[in-house]
């Protein structure tokens, strides 16, 4: 009885072993290679439950990934045109597209395939970077560089049954040795540009300052000239009036000049002046306050012999095109709104008509 139970148990175990060794399951993330005595007989890419010859002695199954896989490369030192170096981080996404070829060329092992992928990616990146200048990897050529790298790797990895989906460059940094040199070069360029801008600004400032100084000198000179001309015109007019007054009444003019002399000389200045009482200076001091008699016979005023002095007209354009005339006539606006202009010339006043002589009294 016991032997029968043992035999039944052995048979059941053998049957279970045969059953379970004859089936295999492929899910949606995998693909399977069926081999008989080491030769590939079938490739299963659809998910499901499949059967084979029991035990692994005759038929064996190798499960492969059917998902997108990723291979990373970090801190890769590449040289660009011009002997500069970059530190590059990149990754590659791929998929096993031909399981049969992958088994034949890479023994179905991802480690073997990734060794080939790493070498191909390294060579492709060096080739792409080596054809470009220093700043290309940091410009809009980055997308084109990734596409070129992918296209260079695809034919090589297609021989392994691998389809390269995409290549991405994560980081492109300057090498530590090149970074310091590049920083100093960029700093020197910025300093040179700043010095150039500063020099141009100083040049323009000096030019504007020189123009302003010259204009100030010319304006002051023109104003001084006009002021002297106006002052000379006034002095000439004053002298003409004095001369006309002297010619009309000599006695009154001498009296007026003596009064002005007394006013200027006898002011309280602390100066002691000693003169003889009979001096001509005190001629009108002994008159007991009486004014000299008016001269009834006034002579004709002295006419001016020269034309009034006026500012010369200038035909030169405004200074430096800035709208500043070389000479302008100054004016003054009074409170009532009227304008006061300087005197350029004054007509000679009409002579004073002499009064009719009075007849002398007969004794």
PDB file of C-alpha atoms in Angstrom, residues 71 92 94 110 112-122 153 157 160 162:
ATOM      1  CA  UNK A  71      21.925  53.743 -21.941  1.00  0.00           C
ATOM      2  CA  UNK A  92      20.500  56.850 -25.777  1.00  0.00           C
ATOM      3  CA  UNK A  94      16.887  51.868 -27.938  1.00  0.00           C
ATOM      4  CA  UNK A 110      22.187  43.194 -22.629  1.00  0.00           C
ATOM      5  CA  UNK A 112      27.261  42.533 -24.384  1.00  0.00           C
ATOM      6  CA  UNK A 113      24.985  44.857 -26.358  1.00  0.00           C
ATOM      7  CA  UNK A 114      25.565  47.820 -24.060  1.00  0.00           C
ATOM      8  CA  UNK A 115      29.324  47.475 -24.413  1.00  0.00           C
ATOM      9  CA  UNK A 116      28.866  47.875 -28.152  1.00  0.00           C
ATOM     10  CA  UNK A 117      26.388  50.727 -27.622  1.00  0.00           C
ATOM     11  CA  UNK A 118      28.801  52.606 -25.354  1.00  0.00           C
ATOM     12  CA  UNK A 119      31.649  52.364 -27.843  1.00  0.00           C
ATOM     13  CA  UNK A 120      29.450  53.496 -30.748  1.00  0.00           C
ATOM     14  CA  UNK A 121      27.962  56.414 -28.808  1.00  0.00           C
ATOM     15  CA  UNK A 122      31.392  57.552 -27.657  1.00  0.00           C
ATOM     16  CA  UNK A 153      24.889  54.996 -34.459  1.00  0.00           C
ATOM     17  CA  UNK A 157      23.622  48.894 -33.840  1.00  0.00           C
ATOM     18  CA  UNK A 160      22.834  43.663 -33.425  1.00  0.00           C
ATOM     19  CA  UNK A 162      18.810  47.046 -32.008  1.00  0.00           C
TER      20      UNK A 162
END
